CSV table of C-alpha atoms and ligand atoms in Angstrom, one decimal:
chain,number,residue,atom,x,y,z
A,1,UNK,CA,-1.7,24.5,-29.9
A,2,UNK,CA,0.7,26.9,-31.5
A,3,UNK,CA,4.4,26.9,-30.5
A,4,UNK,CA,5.9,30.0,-30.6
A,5,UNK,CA,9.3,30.4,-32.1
A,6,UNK,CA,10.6,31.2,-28.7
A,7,UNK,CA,9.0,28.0,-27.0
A,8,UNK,CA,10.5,26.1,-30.0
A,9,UNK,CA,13.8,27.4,-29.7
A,10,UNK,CA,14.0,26.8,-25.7
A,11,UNK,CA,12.3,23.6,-25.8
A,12,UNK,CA,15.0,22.7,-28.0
A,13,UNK,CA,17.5,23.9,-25.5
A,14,UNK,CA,16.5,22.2,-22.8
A,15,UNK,CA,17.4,19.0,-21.1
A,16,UNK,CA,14.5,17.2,-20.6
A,17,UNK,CA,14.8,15.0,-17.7
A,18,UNK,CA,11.5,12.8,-17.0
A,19,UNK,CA,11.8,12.0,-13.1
A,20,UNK,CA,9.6,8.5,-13.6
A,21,UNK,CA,8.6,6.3,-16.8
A,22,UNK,CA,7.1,2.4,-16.4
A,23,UNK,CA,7.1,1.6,-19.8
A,24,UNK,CA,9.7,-1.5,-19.4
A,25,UNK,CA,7.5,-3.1,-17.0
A,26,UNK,CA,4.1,-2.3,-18.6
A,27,UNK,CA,5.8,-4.6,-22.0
A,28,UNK,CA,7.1,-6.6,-19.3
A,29,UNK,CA,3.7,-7.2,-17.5
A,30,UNK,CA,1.7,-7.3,-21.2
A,31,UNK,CA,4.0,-10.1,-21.8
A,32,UNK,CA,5.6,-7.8,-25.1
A,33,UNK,CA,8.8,-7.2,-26.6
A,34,UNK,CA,10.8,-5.3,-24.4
A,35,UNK,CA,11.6,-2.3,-26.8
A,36,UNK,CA,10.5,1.3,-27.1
A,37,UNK,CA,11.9,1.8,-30.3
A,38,UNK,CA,9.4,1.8,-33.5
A,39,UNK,CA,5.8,3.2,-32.8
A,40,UNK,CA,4.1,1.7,-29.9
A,41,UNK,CA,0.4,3.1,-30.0
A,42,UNK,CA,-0.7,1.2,-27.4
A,43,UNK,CA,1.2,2.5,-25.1
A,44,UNK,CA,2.8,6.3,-23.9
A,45,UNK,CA,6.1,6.2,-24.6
A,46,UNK,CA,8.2,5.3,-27.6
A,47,UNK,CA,11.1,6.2,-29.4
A,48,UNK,CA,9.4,8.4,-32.1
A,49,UNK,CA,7.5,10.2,-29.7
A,50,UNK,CA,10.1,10.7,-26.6
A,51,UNK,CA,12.4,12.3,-30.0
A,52,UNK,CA,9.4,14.5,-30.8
A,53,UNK,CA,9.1,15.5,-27.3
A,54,UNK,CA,12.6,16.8,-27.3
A,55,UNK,CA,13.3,14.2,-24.2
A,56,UNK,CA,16.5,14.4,-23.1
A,57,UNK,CA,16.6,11.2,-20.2
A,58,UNK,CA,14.2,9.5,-17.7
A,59,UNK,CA,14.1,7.5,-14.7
A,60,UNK,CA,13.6,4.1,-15.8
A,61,UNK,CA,11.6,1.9,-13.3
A,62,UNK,CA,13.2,-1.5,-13.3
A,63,UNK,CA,12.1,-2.9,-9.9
A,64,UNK,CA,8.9,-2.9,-8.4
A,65,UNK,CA,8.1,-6.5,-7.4
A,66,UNK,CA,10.6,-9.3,-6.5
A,67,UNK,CA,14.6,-9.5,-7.3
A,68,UNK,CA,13.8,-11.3,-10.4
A,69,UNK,CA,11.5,-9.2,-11.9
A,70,UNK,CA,14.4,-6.3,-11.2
A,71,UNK,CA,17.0,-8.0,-12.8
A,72,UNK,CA,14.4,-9.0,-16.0
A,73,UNK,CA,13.6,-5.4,-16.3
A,74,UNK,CA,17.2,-4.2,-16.1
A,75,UNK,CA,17.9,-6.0,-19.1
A,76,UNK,CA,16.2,-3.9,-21.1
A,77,UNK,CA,18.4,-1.2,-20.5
A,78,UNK,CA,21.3,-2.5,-21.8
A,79,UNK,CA,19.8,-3.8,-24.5
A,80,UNK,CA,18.5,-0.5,-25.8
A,81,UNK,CA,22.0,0.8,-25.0
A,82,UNK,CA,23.6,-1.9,-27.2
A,83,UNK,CA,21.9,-2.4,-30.2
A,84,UNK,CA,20.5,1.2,-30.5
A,85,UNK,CA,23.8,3.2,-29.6
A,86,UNK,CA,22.8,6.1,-31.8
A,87,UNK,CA,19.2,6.9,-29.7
A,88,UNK,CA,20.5,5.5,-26.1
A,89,UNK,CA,23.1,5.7,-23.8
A,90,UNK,CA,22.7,4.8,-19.9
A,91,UNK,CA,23.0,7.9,-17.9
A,92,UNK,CA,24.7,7.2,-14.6
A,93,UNK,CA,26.2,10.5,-13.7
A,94,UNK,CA,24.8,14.0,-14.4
A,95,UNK,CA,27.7,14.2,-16.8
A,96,UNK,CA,25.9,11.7,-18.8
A,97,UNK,CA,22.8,13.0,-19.4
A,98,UNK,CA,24.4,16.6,-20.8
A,99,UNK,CA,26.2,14.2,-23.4
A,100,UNK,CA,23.0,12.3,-24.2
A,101,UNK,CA,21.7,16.1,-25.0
A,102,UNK,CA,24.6,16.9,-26.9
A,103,UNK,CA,25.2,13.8,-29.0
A,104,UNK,CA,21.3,13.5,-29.3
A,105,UNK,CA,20.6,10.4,-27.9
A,106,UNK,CA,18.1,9.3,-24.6
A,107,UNK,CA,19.9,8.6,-21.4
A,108,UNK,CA,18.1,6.2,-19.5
A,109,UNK,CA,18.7,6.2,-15.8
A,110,UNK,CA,18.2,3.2,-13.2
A,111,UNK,CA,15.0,3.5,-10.8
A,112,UNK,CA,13.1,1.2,-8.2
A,113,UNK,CA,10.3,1.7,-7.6
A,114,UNK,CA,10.0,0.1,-4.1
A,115,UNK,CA,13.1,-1.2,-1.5
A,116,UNK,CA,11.1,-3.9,0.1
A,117,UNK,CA,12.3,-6.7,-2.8
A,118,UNK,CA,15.5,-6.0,-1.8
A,119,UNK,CA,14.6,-8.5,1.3
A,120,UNK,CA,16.4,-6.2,3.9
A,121,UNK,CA,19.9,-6.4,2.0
A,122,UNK,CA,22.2,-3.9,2.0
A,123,UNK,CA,24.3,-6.0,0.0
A,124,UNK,CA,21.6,-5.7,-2.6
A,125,UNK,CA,21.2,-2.4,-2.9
A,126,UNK,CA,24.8,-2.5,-3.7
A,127,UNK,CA,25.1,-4.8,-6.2
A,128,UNK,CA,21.8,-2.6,-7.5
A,129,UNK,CA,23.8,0.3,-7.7
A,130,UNK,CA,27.1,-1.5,-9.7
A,131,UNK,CA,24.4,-2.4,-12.0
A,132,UNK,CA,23.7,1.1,-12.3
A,133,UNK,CA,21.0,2.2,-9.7
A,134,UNK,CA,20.7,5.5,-9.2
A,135,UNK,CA,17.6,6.8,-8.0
A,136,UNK,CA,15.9,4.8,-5.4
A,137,UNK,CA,11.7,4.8,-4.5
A,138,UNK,CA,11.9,3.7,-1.1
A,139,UNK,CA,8.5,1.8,-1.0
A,140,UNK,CA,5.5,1.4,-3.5
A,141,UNK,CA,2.9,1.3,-0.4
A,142,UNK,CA,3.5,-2.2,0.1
A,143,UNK,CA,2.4,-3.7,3.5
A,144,UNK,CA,4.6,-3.1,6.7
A,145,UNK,CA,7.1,-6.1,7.1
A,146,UNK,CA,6.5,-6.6,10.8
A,147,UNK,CA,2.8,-6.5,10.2
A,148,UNK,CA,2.0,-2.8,11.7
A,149,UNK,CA,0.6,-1.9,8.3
A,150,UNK,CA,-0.9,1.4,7.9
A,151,UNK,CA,-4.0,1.9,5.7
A,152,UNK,CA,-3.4,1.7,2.1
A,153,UNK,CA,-3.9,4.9,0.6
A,154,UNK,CA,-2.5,4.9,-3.0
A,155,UNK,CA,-5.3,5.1,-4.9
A,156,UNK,CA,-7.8,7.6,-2.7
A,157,UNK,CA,-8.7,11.7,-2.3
A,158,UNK,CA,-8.6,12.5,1.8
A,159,UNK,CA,-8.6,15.6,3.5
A,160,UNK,CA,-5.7,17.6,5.2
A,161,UNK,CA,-7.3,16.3,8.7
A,162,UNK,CA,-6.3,13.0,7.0
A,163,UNK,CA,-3.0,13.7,6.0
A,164,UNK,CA,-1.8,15.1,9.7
A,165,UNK,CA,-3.3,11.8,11.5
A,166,UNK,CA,-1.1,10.1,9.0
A,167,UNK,CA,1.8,12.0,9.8
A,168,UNK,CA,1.4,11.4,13.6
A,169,UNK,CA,-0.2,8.1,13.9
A,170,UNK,CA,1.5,5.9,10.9
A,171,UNK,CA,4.6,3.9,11.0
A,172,UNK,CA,7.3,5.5,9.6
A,173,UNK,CA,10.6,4.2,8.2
A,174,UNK,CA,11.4,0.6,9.0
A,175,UNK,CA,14.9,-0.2,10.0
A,176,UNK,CA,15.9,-1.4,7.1
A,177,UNK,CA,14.1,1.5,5.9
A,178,UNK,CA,16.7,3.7,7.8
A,179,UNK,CA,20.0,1.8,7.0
A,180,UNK,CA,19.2,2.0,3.4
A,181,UNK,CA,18.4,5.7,3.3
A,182,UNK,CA,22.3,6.0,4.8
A,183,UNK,CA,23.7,3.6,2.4
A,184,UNK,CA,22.0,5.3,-0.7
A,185,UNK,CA,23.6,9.0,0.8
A,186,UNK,CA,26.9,6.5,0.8
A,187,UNK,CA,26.8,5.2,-2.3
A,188,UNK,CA,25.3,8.1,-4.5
A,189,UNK,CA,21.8,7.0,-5.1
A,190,UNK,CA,18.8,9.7,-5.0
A,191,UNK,CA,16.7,8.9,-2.3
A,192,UNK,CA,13.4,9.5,-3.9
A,193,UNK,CA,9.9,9.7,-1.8
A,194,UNK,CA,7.1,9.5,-4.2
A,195,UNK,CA,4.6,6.5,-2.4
A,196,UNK,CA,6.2,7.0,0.9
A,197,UNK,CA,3.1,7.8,3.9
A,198,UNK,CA,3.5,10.9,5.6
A,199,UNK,CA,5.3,9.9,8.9
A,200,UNK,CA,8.2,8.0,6.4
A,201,UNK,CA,8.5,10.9,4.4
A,202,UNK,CA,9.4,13.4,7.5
A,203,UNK,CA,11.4,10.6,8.7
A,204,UNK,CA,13.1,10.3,5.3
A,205,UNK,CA,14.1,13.9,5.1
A,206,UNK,CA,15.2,14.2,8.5
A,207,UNK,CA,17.5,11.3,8.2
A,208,UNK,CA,19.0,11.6,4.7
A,209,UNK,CA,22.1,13.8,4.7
A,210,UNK,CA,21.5,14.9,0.8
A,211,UNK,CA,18.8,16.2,-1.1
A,212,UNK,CA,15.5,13.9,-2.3
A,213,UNK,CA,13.1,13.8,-4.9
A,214,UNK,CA,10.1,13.0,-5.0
A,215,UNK,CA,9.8,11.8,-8.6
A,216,UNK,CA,6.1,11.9,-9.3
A,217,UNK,CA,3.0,13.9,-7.8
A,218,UNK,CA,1.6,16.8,-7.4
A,219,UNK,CA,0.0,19.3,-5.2
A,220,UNK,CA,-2.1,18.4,-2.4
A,221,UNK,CA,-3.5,22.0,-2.1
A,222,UNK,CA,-5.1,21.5,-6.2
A,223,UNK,CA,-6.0,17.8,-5.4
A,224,UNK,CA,-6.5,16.7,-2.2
A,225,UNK,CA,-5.1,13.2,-3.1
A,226,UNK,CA,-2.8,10.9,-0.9
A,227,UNK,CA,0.0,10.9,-3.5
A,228,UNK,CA,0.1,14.7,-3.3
A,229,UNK,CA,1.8,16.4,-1.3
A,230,UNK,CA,0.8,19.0,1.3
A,231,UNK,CA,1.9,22.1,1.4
A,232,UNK,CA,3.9,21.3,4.5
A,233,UNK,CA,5.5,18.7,2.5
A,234,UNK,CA,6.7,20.8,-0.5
A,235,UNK,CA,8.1,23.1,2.2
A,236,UNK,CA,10.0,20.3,4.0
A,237,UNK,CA,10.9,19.6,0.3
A,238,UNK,CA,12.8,22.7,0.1
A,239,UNK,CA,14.1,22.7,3.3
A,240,UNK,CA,16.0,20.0,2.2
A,241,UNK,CA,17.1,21.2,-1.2
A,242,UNK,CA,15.1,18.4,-2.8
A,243,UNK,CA,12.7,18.6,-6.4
A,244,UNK,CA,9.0,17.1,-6.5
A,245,UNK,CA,8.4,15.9,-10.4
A,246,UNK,CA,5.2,17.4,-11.2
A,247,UNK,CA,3.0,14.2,-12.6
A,248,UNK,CA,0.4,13.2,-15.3
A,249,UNK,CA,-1.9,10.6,-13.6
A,250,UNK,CA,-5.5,12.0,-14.1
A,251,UNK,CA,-6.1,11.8,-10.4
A,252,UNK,CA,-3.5,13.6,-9.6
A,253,UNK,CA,-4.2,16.4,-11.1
A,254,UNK,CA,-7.9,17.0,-10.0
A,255,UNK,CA,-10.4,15.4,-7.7
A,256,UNK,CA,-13.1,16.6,-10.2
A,257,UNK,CA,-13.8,14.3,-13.5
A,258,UNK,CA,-14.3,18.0,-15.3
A,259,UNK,CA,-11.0,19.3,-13.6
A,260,UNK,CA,-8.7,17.3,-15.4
A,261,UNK,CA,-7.4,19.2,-17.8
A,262,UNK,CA,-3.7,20.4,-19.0
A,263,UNK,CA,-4.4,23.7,-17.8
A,264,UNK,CA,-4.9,22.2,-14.4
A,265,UNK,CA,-1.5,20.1,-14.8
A,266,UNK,CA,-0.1,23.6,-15.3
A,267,UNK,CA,-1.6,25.0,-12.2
A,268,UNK,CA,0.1,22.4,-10.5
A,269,UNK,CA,3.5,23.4,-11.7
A,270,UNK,CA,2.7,27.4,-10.8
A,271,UNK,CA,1.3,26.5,-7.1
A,272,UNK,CA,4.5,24.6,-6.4
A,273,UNK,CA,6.7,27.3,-8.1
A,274,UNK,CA,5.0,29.7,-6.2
A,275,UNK,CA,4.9,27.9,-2.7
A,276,UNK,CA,8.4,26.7,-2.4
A,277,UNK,CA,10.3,28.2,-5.8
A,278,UNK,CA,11.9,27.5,-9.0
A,279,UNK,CA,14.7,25.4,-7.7
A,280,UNK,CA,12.6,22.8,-6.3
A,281,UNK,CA,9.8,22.0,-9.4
A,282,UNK,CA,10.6,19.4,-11.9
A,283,UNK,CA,8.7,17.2,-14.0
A,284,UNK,CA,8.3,13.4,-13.3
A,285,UNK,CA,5.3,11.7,-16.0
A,286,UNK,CA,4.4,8.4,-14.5
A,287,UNK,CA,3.7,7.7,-18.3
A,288,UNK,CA,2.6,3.9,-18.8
A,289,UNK,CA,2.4,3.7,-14.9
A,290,UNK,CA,-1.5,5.4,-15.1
A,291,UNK,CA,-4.5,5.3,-17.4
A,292,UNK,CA,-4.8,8.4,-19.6
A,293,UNK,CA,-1.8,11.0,-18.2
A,294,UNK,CA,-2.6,14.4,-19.4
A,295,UNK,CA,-1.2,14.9,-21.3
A,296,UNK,CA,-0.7,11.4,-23.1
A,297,UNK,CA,2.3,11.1,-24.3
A,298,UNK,CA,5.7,12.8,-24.9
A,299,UNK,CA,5.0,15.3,-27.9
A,300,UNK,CA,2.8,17.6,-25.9
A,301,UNK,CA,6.1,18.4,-23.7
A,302,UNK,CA,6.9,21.3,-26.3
A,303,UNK,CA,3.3,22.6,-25.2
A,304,UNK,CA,3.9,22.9,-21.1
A,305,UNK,CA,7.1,24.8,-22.3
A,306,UNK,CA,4.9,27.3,-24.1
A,307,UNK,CA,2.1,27.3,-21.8
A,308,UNK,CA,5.0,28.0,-18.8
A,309,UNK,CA,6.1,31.0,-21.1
A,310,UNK,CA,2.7,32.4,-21.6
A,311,UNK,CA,1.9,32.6,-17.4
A,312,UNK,CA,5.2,34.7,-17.8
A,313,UNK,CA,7.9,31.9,-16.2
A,314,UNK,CA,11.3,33.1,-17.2
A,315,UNK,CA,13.7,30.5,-19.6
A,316,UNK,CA,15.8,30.2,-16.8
A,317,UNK,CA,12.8,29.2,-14.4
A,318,UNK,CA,11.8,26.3,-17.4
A,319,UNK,CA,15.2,25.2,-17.7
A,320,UNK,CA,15.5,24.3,-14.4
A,321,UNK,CA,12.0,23.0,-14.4
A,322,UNK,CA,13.1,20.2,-17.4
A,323,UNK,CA,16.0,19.0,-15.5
A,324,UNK,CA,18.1,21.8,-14.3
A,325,UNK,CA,16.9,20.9,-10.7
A,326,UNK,CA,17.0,16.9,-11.2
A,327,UNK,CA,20.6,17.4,-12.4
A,328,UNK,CA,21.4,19.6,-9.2
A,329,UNK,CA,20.3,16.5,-6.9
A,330,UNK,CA,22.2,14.5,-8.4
A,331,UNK,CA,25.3,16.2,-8.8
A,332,UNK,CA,25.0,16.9,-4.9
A,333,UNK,CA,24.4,13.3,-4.4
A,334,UNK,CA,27.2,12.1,-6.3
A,335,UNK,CA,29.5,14.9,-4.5
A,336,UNK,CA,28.5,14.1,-0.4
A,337,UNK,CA,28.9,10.4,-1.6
A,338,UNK,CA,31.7,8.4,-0.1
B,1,ZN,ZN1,4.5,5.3,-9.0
């Protein structure tokens, strides 16, 4: 695809904030070097091709399974942030990620993806957050702790009558669940919602005193999928002053094998503009968390900036789409906490 000068010279421009990246734990789970620098074909995301996608930081999941798998897949982080100082710097505060776009360099920012290895510790999450936690998944559809589980769902379509029985008839937030929800508003961690079921995810919102994120998914209304959210969702979303990050998994994006296609990813990012506005749309890949994103990798990022342009977006409206919004939450997140 062509990239107009004008695409070029905002892509360029803008900070490029990826709200969720698994690529430390899909070396990590390959048994591989830990390392996204050099070319890594085999998987999405590497240091050539995050530069040649102009990305500016992502969400970097480092827990998903037990304590010790967090603390194995932290060290990554400071690794890259040691030995590659020129390309990496860990992003911690908004601040940080403008510098990593004016010094050139990929700010990598501190995500779980899941609370429940946290064993029902505050005092874990809080030595989580010293170590640089800052955005916080609260479950990855694990089973209920007190053995009320809900169906799993991650991987399935359903239909909206689905989604409301959900809403009404599944547990919500356990009460650890609750106290770390307050504890993240305390400390200054993003309470993000991507994987939480329906009747958490009201229950989330309602509770947490600063704006969420829900880091990666898309819309329910284009693909009727249980990671997507409804349009009663995204409007909840807004309510709160939180940003959805509008994702690459295939599934996402269309129930139809012949739907997937980038112009559908697109549609995605116009439905959710349109429903509930430009403050609230971001961008959050999943890449080397799913099998074949659309797009694959990094470098097509310069294309949704041009194909944004072309359904007449404004360069304001993309900015904040690339991270403008992220930033926002967490600049309010930092400022209500304690
Ligand atoms: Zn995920």
């Amino acid at each position: 695809m062509e990239i107009s000068e004008q695409a070029q010279e905002l892509h360029a421009k803008a900070i490029i904030y990826d709200g969720h990246n698994d690529s430390f734990i899909l070396h990590w789970a390959r048994n591989e070097p830990m390392e996204i620098v050099g070319e890594w074909p085999q998987y999405h995301v590497d240091l050539p091709r995050l530069r040649a996608g102009g990305t500016t930081a992502f969400n970097c999941m480092v827990g998903c399974g037990d304590l010790h798998q967090a603390i194995e897949l932290w060290d990554p982080i400071f690794q890259h942030v040691q030995n590659y100082p020129d390309d990496f710097l860990l992003a911690l505060e908004p601040e940080d990620i403008e510098r990593a776009k004016t010094e050139d360099k990929i700010g990598l920012v501190p995500q779980v993806e899941c609370c429940a290895f946290m064993n029902r510790s505050l005092k874990i999450l809080r030595v989580l957050y010293e170590l640089g936690l800052r955005v916080a998944i609260l479950t990855h559809g694990e089973p209920d702790p007190d053995g009320l589980r809900s169906p799993d769902i991650s991987g399935r379509f359903c239909r909206l009558a689905d989604r409301e029985r959900a809403r009404r008839d599944y547990l919500g937030l356990t009460e650890f669940g609750k106290a770390a929800v307050k504890e993240m508003n305390r400390l200054g961690i993003v309470v993000d919602l991507a994987h939480t079921k329906d009747a958490a995810y009201y229950e989330a919102i309602e509770l947490s005193e600063t704006p969420v994120v829900f880091s990666h998914g898309n819309c329910f209304a284009l693909s009727p999928h249980w990671r997507n959210l409804t349009d009663d969702q995204l409007q909840a979303l807004r309510d709160n002053g939180g940003v959805i990050g509008i994702s690459c998994p295939r599934s996402f994006i269309a129930e139809d094998e012949k739907d997937r296609t980038f112009e559908r990813l697109i549609d995605h990012i116009e439905y959710a503009f349109d429903l509930i506005g430009d403050d609230h749309v971001g961008y959050g890949s999943d890449f080397d968390g799913t099998t074949d994103p659309i797009p694959p990798d990094p470098t097509y990022q310069p294309q949704i900036t041009q194909k944004l342009l072309d359904r007449g977006f404004s360069e304001e409206t993309i900015l904040k789409f690339w991270g403008g919004n992220f930033l926002r939450v967490m600049r309010a997140v930092r400022e209500a906490a304690g």
